[in-house]
Coordinates of C-alpha atoms in Angstrom, one line a residue:
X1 CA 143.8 106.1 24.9
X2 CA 144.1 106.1 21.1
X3 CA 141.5 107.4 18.4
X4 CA 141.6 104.5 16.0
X5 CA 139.8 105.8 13.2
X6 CA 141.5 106.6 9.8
X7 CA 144.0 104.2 11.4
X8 CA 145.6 101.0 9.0
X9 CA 145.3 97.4 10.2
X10 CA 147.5 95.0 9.6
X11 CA 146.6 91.3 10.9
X12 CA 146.8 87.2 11.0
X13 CA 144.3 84.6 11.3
X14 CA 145.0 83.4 14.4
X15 CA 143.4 86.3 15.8
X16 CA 146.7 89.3 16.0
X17 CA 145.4 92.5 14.9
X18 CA 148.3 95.3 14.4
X19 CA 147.0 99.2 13.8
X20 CA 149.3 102.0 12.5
X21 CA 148.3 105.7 12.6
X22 CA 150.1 107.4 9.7
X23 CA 150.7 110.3 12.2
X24 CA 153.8 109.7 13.8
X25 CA 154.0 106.1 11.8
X26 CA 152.4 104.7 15.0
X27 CA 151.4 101.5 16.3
X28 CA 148.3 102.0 18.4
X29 CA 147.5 98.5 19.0
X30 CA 149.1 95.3 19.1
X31 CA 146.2 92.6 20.3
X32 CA 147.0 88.8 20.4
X33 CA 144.7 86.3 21.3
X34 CA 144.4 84.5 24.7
X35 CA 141.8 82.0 26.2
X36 CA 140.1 84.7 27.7
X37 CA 139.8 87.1 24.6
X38 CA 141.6 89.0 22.8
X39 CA 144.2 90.8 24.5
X40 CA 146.0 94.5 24.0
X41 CA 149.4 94.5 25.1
X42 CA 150.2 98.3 24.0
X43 CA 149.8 100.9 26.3
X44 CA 148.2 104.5 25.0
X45 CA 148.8 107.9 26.3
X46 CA 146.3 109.2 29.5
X47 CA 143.7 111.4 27.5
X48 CA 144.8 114.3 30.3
X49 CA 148.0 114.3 29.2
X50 CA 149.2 117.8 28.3
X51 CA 153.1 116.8 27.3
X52 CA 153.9 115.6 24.0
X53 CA 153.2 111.7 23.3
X54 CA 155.5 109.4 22.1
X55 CA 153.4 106.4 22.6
X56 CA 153.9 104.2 19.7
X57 CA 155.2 106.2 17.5
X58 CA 158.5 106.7 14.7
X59 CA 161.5 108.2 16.5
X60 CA 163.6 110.9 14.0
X61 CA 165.8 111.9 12.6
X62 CA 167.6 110.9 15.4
X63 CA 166.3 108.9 18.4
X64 CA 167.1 109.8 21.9
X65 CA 169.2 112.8 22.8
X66 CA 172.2 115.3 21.3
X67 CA 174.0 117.2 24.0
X68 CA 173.6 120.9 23.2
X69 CA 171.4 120.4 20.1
X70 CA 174.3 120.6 18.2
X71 CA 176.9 118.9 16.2
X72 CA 179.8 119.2 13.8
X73 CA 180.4 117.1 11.0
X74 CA 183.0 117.4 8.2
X75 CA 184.0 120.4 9.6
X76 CA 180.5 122.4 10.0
X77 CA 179.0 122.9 12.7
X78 CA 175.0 122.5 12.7
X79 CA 172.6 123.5 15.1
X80 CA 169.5 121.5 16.2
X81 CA 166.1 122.6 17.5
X82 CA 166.7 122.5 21.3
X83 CA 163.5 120.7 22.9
X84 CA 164.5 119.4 26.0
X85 CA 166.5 122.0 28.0
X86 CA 169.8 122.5 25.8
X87 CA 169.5 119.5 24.3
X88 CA 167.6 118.0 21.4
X89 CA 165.6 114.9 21.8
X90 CA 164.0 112.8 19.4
X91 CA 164.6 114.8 16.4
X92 CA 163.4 118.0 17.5
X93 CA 160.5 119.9 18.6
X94 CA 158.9 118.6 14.9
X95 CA 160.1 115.3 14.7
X96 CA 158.8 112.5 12.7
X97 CA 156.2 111.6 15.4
X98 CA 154.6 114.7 14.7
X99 CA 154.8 114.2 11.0
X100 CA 152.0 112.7 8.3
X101 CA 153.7 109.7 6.4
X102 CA 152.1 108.7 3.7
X103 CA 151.2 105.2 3.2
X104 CA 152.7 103.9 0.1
X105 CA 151.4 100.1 0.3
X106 CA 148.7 98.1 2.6
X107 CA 148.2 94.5 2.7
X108 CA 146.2 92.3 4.7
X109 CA 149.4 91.7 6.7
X110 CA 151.6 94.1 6.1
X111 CA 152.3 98.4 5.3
X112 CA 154.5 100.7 4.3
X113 CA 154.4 104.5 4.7
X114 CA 157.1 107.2 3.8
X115 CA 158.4 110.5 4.6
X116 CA 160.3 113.0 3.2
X117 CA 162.2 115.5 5.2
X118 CA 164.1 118.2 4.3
X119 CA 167.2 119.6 4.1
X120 CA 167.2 121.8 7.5
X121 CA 164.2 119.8 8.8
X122 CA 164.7 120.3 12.9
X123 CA 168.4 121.6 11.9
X124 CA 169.8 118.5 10.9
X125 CA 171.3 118.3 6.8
X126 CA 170.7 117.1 4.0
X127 CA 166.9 115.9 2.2
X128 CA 165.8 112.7 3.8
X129 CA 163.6 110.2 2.8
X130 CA 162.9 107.5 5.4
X131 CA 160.3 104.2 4.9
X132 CA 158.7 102.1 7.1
X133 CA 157.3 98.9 7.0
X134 CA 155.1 97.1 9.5
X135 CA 154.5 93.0 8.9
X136 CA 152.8 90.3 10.7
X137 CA 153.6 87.2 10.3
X138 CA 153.3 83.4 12.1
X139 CA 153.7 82.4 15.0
X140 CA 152.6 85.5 16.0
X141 CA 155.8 87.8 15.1
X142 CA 155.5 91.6 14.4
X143 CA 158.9 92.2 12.3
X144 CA 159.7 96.8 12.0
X145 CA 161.9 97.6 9.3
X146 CA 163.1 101.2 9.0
X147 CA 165.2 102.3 5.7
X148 CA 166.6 105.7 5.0
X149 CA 168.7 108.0 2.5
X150 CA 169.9 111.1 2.7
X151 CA 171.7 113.6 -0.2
X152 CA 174.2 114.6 2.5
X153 CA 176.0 113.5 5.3
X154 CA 173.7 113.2 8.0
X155 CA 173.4 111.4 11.7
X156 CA 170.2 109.0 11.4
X157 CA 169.0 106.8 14.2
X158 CA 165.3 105.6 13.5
X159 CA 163.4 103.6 16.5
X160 CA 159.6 102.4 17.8
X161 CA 158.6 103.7 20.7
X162 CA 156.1 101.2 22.0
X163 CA 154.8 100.9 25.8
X164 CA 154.5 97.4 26.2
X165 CA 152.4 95.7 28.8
X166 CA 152.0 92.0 28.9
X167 CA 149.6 91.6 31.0
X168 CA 147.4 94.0 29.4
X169 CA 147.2 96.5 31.7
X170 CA 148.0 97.4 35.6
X171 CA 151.9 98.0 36.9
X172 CA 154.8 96.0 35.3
X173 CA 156.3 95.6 38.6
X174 CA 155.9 91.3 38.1
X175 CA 157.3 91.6 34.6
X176 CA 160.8 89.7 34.3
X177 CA 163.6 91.2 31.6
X178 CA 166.8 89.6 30.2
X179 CA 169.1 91.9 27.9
X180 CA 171.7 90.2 26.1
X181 CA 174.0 93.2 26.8
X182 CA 177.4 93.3 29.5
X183 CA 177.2 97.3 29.4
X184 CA 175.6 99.8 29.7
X185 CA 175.9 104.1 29.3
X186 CA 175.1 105.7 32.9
X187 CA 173.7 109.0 32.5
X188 CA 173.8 112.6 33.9
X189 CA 170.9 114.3 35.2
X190 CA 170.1 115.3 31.7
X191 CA 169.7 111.7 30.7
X192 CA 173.4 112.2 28.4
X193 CA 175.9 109.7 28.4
X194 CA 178.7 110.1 31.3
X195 CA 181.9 108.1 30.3
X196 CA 182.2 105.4 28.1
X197 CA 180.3 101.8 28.0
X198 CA 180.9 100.4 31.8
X199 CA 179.9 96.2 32.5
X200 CA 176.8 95.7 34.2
X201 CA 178.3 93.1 35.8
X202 CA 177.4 93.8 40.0
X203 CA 175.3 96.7 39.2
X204 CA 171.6 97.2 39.1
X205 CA 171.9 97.3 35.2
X206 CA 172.7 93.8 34.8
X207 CA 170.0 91.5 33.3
X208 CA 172.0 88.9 32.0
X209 CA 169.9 86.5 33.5
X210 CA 165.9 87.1 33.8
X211 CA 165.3 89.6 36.3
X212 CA 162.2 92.2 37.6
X213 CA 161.9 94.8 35.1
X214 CA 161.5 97.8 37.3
X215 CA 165.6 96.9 38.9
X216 CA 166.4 95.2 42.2
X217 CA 165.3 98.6 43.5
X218 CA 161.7 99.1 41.7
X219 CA 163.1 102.4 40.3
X220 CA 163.0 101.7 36.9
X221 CA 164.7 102.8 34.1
X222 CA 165.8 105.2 31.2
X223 CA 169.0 104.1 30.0
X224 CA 170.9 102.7 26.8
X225 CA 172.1 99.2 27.0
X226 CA 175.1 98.0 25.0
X227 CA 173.7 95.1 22.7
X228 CA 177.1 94.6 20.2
X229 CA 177.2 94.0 16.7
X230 CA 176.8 91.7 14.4
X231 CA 173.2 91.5 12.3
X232 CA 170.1 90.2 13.5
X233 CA 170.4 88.7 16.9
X234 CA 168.5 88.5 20.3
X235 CA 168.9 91.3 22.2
X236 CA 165.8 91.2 25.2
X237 CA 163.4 88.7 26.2
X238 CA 160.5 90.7 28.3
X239 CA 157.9 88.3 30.2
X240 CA 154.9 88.1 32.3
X241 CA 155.1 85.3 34.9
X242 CA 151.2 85.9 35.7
X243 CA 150.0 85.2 32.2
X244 CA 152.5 83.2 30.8
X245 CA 153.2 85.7 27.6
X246 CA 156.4 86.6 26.7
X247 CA 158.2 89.3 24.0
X248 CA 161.2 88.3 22.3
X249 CA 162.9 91.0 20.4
X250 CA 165.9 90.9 17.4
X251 CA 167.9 93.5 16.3
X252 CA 170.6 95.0 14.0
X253 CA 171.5 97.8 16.2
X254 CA 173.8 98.5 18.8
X255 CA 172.0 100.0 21.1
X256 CA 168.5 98.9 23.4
X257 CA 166.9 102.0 24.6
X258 CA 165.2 100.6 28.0
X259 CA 162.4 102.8 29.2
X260 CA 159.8 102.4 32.4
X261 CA 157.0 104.5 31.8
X262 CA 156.0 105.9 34.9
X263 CA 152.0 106.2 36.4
X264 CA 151.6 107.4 39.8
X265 CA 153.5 105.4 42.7
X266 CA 154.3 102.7 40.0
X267 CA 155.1 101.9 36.4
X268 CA 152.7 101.0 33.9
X269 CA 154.6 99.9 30.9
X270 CA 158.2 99.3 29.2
X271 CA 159.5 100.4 26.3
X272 CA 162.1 98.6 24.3
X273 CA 163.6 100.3 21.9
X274 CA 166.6 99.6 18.8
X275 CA 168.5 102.7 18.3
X276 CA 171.8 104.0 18.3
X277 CA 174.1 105.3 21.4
X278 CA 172.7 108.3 22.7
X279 CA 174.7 111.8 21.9
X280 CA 177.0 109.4 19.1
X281 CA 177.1 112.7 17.0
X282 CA 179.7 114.2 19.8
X283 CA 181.1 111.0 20.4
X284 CA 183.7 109.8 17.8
X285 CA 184.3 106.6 20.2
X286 CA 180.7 106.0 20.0
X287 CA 179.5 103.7 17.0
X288 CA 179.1 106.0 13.9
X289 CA 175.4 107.1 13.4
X290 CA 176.9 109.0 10.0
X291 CA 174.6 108.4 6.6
X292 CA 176.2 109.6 3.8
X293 CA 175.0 109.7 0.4
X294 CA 174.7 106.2 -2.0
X295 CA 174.2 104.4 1.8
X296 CA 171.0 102.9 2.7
X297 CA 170.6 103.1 6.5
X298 CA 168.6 99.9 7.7
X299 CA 167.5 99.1 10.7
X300 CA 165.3 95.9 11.6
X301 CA 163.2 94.8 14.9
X302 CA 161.5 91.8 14.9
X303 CA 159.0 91.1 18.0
X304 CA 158.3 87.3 18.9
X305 CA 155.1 86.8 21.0
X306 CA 154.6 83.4 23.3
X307 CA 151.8 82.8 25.7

């Protein structure tokens, strides 16, 4: 459950309500409208839980995991905070889901919020200033745009990290998912990539056409998805036979972060999320995640609802 005071709203006429909890730059509630009522189609954390909560929130400085927590760039090697095992994930034991942004603009439908970071923040170079803006728009679209600079050469991926349930509530097992992607990075036991890109074609992984969200198994999944290049394009279409909603999502990056969130003997929500490859840092012949100075890094998600 979230706590939504202190919490920004964003909304539209037609009834969509969006809140944002400048901790973390989190959305803790994405309600549409329906026949029935108004309905939330974001998932909070269980109040018991004792692990740290990414529900919702910004993903940084960089998203997913870093073999090692460590890299070298230009010839120095820098090392990260280690909060997963070896590794780092999600920018650290302090990353910017723990941090306060500030909000630097609210409007009926839309807000931005900022944060600066600095050099050494979590191990990683260079002062950092990262925005994000949140905007609602119709038919019923919730459009994520993350910008970022950096005074030295620094690996950025930035991400949302929303639990998404379209029918509201209950397991996700009926939920139907089609991911404009023909590979995508298997994983160790440590959740790093194994290998390069391999098709999806025959494999569990492939969901080329709609198919059950949880895999032809019901196992789920925690796994990066190849989506290409090439600006702002479709890269998933999640949907709810039961209730007739569906989630279409655009992106600018190359990778779809696909991640069943687990609740007892079943699964109670999906995450979806834009980022780059997992571990890219060690990976030259992984797409280049590098931000140098005088570059903006940029990355938009745009979230079409239907019902």
């Amino acid at each position: 459950m979230f706590d939504h005071e202190s919490e920004l709203e964003i909304g539209l006429a037609s009834g969509m309500l969006v809140r944002i909890d400048p901790k973390g730059a989190r959305l803790t509630s994405v309600v549409l409208p329906s026949d029935d009522g108004p309905v939330e189609l974001l998932i909070g954390p269980d109040p018991k839980q004792k692990t740290r909560d990414f529900h919702g929130a910004t993903i940084g400085r960089y998203a997913n995991r870093i073999a090692g927590a460590q890299f070298t760039l230009d010839g120095e090697q820098f090392q990260l905070d280690a909060n997963e095992g070896g590794n780092c994930l999600h920018g650290g034991g302090k990353g910017f889901d723990q941090c306060d942004w500030t909000v630097v603009a609210h409007w009926i439908n839309a807000a931005t919020l900022r944060l600066e970071s600095p050099d050494g923040d979590q191990g990683f170079p260079g002062n950092l200033v990262a925005e994000v803006s949140f905007a609602v728009s119709d038919p019923e679209t919730l459009s994520i745009t993350y910008r970022a600079c950096c005074d030295r050469a620094c690996p950025v991926s930035l991400t949302s990290h929303g639990y998404f349930n379209l029918a509201g509530g209950g397991s996700i097992a009926d939920h139907r998912l089609k991911l404009n992607a023909k590979q995508v990075l298997e994983v160790d036991g440590e959740k790093l990539p194994v290998g390069g890109p391999r098709d999806v074609d025959g494999t569990r992984f492939d969901f080329r056409e709609p198919a059950p969200a949880l895999g032809p198994d019901g196992a789920g999944f925690d796994h990066n998805f190849c989506v290409g290049s090439g600006g702002m394009r479709e890269v998933a279409v999640l949907s709810d036979p039961a209730s007739g909603r569906s989630m279409t999502m655009l992106s600018n990056q190359p990778g779809l972060q696909v991640y069943t969130a687990p609740a007892g003997d079943s699964f109670n929500a999906i995450c979806l999320e834009p980022q780059a490859w997992p571990d890219a840092p060690n990976r030259p012949e992984f797409p280049s995640t590098i931000l140098r100075p005088g570059v903006e890094y940029v990355n938009r998600i745009r979230l079409q609802f239907s019902s």
